[in-house]
Coordinates of N, CA and C in Angstrom, one line a residue:
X100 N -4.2 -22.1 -65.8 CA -3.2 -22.0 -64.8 C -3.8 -21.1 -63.7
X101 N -3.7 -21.4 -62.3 CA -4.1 -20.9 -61.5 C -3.3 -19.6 -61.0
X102 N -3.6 -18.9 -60.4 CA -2.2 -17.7 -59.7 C -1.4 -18.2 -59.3
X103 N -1.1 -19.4 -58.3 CA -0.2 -19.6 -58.1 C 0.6 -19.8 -58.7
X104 N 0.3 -20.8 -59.9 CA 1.3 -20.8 -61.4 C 1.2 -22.6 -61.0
X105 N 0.1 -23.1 -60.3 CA 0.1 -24.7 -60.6 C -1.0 -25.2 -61.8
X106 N -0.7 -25.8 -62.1 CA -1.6 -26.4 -63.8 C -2.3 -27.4 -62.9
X107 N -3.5 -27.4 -63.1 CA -4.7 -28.7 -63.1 C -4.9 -29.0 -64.3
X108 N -4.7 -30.2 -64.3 CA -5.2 -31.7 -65.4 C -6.1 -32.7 -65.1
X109 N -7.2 -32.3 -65.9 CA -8.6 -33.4 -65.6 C -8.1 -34.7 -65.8
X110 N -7.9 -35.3 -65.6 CA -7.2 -37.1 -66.0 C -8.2 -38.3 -65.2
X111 N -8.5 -38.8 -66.5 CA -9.3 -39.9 -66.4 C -9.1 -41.1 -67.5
X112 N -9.0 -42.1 -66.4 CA -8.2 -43.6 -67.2 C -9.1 -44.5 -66.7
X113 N -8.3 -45.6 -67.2 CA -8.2 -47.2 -66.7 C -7.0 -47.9 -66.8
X114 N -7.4 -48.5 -65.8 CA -5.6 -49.5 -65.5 C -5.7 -50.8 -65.5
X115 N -5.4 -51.5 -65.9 CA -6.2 -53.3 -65.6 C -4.2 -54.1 -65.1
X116 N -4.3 -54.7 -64.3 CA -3.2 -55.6 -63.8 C -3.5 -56.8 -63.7
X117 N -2.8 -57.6 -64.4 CA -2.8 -59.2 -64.4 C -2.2 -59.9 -63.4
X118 N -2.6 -60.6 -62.4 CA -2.7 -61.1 -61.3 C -2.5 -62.4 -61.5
X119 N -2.9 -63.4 -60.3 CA -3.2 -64.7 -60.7 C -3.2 -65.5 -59.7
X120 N -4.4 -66.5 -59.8 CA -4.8 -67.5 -58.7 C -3.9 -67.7 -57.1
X121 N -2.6 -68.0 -58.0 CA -1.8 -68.3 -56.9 C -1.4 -67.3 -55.7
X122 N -1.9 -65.8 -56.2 CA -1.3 -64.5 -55.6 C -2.7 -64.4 -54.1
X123 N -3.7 -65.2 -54.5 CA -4.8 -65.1 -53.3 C -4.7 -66.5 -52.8
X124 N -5.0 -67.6 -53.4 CA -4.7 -69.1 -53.1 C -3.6 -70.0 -52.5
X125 N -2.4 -69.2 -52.8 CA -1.1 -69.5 -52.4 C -1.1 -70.8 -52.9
X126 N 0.5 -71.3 -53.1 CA 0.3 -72.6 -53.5 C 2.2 -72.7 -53.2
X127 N 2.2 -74.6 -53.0 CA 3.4 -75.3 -52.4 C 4.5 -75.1 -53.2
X128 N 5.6 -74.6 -53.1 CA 7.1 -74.5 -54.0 C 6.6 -73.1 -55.2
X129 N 5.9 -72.4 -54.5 CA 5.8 -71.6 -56.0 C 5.8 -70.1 -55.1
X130 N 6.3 -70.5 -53.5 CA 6.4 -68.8 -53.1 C 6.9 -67.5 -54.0
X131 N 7.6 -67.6 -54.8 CA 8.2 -66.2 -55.8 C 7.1 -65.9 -56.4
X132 N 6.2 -67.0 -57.2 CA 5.0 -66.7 -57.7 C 3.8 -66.2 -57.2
X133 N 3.5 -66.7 -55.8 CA 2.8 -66.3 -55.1 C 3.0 -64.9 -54.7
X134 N 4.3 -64.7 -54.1 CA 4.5 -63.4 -53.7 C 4.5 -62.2 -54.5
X135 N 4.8 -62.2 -55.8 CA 4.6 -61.7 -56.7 C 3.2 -61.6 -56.9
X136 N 2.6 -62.4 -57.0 CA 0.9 -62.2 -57.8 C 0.4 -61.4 -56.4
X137 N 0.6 -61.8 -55.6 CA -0.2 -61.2 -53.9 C 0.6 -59.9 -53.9
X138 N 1.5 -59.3 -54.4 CA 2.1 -58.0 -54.3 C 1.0 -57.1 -55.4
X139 N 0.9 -57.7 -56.0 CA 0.6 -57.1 -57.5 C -0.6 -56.9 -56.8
X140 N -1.7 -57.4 -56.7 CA -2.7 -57.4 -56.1 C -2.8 -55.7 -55.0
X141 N -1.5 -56.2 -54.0 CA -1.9 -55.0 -53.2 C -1.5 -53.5 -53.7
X142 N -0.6 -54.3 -54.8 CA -0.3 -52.5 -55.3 C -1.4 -51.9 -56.1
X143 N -2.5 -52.8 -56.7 CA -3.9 -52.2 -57.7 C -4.2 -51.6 -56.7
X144 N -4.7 -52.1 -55.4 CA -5.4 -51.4 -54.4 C -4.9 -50.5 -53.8
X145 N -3.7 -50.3 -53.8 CA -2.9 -48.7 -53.2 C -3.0 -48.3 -54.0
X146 N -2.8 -48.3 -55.6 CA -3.1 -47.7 -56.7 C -4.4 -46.9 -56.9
X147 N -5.4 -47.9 -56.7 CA -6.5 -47.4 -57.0 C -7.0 -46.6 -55.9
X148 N -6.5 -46.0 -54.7 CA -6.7 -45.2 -53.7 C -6.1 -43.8 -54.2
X149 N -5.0 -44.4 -54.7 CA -4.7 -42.7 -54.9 C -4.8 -42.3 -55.7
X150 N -4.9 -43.1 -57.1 CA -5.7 -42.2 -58.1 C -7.3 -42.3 -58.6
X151 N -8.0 -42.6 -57.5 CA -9.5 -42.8 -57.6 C -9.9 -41.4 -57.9
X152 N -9.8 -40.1 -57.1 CA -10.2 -38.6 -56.7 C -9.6 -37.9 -57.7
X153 N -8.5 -38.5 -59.0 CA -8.2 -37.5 -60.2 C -9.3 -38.7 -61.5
X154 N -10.1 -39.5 -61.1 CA -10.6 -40.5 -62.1 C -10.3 -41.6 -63.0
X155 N -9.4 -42.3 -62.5 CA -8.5 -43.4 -63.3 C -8.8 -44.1 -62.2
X156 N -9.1 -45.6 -62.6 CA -9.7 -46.9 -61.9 C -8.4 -47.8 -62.4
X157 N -8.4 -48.6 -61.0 CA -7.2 -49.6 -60.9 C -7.8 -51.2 -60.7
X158 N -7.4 -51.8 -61.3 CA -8.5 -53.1 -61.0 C -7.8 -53.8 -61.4
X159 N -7.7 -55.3 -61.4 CA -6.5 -56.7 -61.6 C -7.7 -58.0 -62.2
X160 N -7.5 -58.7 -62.8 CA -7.7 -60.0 -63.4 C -6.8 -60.9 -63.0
X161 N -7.5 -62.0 -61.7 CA -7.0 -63.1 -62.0 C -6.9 -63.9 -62.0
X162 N -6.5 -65.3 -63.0 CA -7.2 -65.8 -63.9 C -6.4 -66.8 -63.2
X163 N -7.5 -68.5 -63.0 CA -6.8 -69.4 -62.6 C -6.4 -70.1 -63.6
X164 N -6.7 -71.6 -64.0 CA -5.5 -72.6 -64.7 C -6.2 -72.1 -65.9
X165 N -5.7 -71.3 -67.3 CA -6.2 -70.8 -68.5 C -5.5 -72.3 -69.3
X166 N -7.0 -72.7 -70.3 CA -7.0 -73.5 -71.3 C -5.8 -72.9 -72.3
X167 N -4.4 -73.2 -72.6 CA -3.3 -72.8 -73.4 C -2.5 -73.8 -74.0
X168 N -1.6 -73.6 -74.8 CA -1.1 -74.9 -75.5 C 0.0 -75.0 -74.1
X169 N 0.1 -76.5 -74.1 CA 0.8 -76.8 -73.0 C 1.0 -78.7 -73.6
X170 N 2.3 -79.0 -72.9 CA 2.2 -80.6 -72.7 C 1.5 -81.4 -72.1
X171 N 0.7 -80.8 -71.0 CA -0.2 -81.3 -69.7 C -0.8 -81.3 -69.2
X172 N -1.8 -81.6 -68.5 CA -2.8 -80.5 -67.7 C -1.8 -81.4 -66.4
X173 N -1.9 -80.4 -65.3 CA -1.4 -81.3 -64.3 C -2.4 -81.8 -63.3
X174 N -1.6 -82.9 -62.5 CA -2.3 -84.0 -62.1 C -3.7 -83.2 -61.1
X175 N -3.2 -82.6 -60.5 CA -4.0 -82.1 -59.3 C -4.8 -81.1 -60.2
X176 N -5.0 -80.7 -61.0 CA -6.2 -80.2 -62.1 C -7.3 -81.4 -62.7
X177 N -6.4 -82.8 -63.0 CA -7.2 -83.6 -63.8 C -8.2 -84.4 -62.5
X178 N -7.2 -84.3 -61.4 CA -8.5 -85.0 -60.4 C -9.5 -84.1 -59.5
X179 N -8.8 -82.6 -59.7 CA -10.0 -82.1 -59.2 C -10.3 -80.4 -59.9
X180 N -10.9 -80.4 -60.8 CA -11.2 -79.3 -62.2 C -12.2 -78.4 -61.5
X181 N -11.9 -77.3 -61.6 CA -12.5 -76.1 -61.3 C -14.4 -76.6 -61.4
X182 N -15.7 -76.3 -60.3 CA -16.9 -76.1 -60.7 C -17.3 -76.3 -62.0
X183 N -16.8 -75.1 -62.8 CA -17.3 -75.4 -64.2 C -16.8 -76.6 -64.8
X184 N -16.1 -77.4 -64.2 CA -15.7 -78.6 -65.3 C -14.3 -78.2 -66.3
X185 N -14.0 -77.0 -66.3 CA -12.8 -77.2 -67.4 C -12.3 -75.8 -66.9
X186 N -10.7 -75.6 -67.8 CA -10.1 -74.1 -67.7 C -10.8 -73.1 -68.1
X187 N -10.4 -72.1 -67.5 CA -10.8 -70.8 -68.3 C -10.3 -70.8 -69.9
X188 N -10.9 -70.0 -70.5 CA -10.4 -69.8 -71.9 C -9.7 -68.5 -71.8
X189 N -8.7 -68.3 -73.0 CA -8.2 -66.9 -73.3 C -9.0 -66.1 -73.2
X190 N -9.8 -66.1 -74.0 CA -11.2 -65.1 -74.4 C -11.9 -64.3 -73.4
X191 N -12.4 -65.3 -72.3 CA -12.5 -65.1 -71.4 C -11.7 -64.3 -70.0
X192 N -10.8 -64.6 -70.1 CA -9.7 -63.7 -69.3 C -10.0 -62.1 -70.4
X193 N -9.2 -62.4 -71.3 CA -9.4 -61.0 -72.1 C -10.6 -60.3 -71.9
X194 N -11.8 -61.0 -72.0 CA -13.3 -60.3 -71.8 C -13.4 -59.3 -70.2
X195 N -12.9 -60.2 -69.1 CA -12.7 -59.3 -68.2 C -11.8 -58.4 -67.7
X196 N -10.6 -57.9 -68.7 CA -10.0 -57.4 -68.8 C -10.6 -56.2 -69.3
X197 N -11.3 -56.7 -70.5 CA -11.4 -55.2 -71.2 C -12.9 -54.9 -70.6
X198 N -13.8 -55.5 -70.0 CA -14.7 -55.0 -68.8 C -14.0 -53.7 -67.9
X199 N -13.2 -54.4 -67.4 CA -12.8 -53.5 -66.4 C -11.8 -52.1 -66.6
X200 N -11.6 -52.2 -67.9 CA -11.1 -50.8 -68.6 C -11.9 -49.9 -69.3
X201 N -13.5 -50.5 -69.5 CA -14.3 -50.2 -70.6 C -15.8 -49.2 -69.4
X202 N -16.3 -48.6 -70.1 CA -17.5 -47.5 -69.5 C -18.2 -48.4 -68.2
X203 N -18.6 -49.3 -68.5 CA -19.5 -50.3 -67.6 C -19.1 -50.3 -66.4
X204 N -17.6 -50.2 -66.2 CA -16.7 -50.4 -65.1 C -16.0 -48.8 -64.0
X205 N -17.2 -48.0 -64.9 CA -16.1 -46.5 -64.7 C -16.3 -46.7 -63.0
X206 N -17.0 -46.9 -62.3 CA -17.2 -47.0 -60.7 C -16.6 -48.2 -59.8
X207 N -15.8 -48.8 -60.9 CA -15.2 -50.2 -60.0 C -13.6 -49.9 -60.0
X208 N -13.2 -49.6 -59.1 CA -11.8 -49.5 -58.7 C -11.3 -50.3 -57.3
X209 N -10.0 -51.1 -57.6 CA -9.3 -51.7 -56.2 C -9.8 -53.0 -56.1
X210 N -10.7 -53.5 -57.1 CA -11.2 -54.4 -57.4 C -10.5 -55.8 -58.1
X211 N -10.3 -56.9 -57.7 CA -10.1 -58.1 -58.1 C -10.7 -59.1 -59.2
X212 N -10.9 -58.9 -60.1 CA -12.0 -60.0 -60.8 C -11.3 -61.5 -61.2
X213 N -11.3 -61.9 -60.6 CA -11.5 -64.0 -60.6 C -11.6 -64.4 -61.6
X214 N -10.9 -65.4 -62.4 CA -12.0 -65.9 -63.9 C -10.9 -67.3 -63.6
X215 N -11.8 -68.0 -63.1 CA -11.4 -69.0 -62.3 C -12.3 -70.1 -62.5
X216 N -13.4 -69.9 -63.1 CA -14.2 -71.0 -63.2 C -15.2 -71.6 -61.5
X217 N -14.9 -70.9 -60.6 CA -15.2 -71.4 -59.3 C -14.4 -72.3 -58.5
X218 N -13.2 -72.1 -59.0 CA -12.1 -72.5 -58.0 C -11.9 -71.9 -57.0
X219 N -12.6 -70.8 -56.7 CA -11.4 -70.1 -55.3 C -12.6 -69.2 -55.6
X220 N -14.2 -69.1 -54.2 CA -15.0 -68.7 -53.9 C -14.9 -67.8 -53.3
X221 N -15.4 -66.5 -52.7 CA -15.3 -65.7 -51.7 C -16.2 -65.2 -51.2

């Protein structure tokens, strides 16, 4: 405790936010979703401004059409599939998820990571 009688706390984290394609890509009849995913987005990055200088990193994953049990793939996926040729996998999402919480990542904050397969380049 300092004289003044304020406490410092060394605090150091990781924060990961799940995002998603549509929140950068935008997409037709799905504004709520969009707006939502593009919110989330900009709140990692106000996030990760203000608590970069106590050492906790803010960073988002997000992940376009994930290979998941479903009835369908939809049409506009089947005629035109991400570069790699197919969805992301779970695994995969997860893998950069725990990247960006994990030592490797201590210097990457406000950061976006994609796992999109090469749908949506930058």
């Amino acid at each position: 405790m300092s004289e003044a009688g304020t406490r410092v706390a060394l605090v150091t984290g990781a924060t990961r936010n799940i995002a998603g394609f549509a929140g950068q890509a935008g997409a037709a009849r799905r504004a709520h979703a969009v707006a939502a995913k593009a919110g989330l987005i900009g709140l990692t990055k106000a996030l990760a401004h203000e608590f970069a200088s106590p050492g906790v990193t803010v960073n988002a994953v997000s992940p376009g059409f994930v290979d998941t049990v479903r009835d369908h793939v939809p049409a506009h996926l089947r005629r035109n599939p991400p570069p790699v040729g197919r969805p992301a996998r779970m695994k995969e999402v997860a893998a950069a998820g725990r990247y960006l919480v994990g030592d490797g990542a201590a210097s990457v904050t406000g950061h976006t990571l994609d796992v999109n397969g090469g749908a949506r380049m930058v």
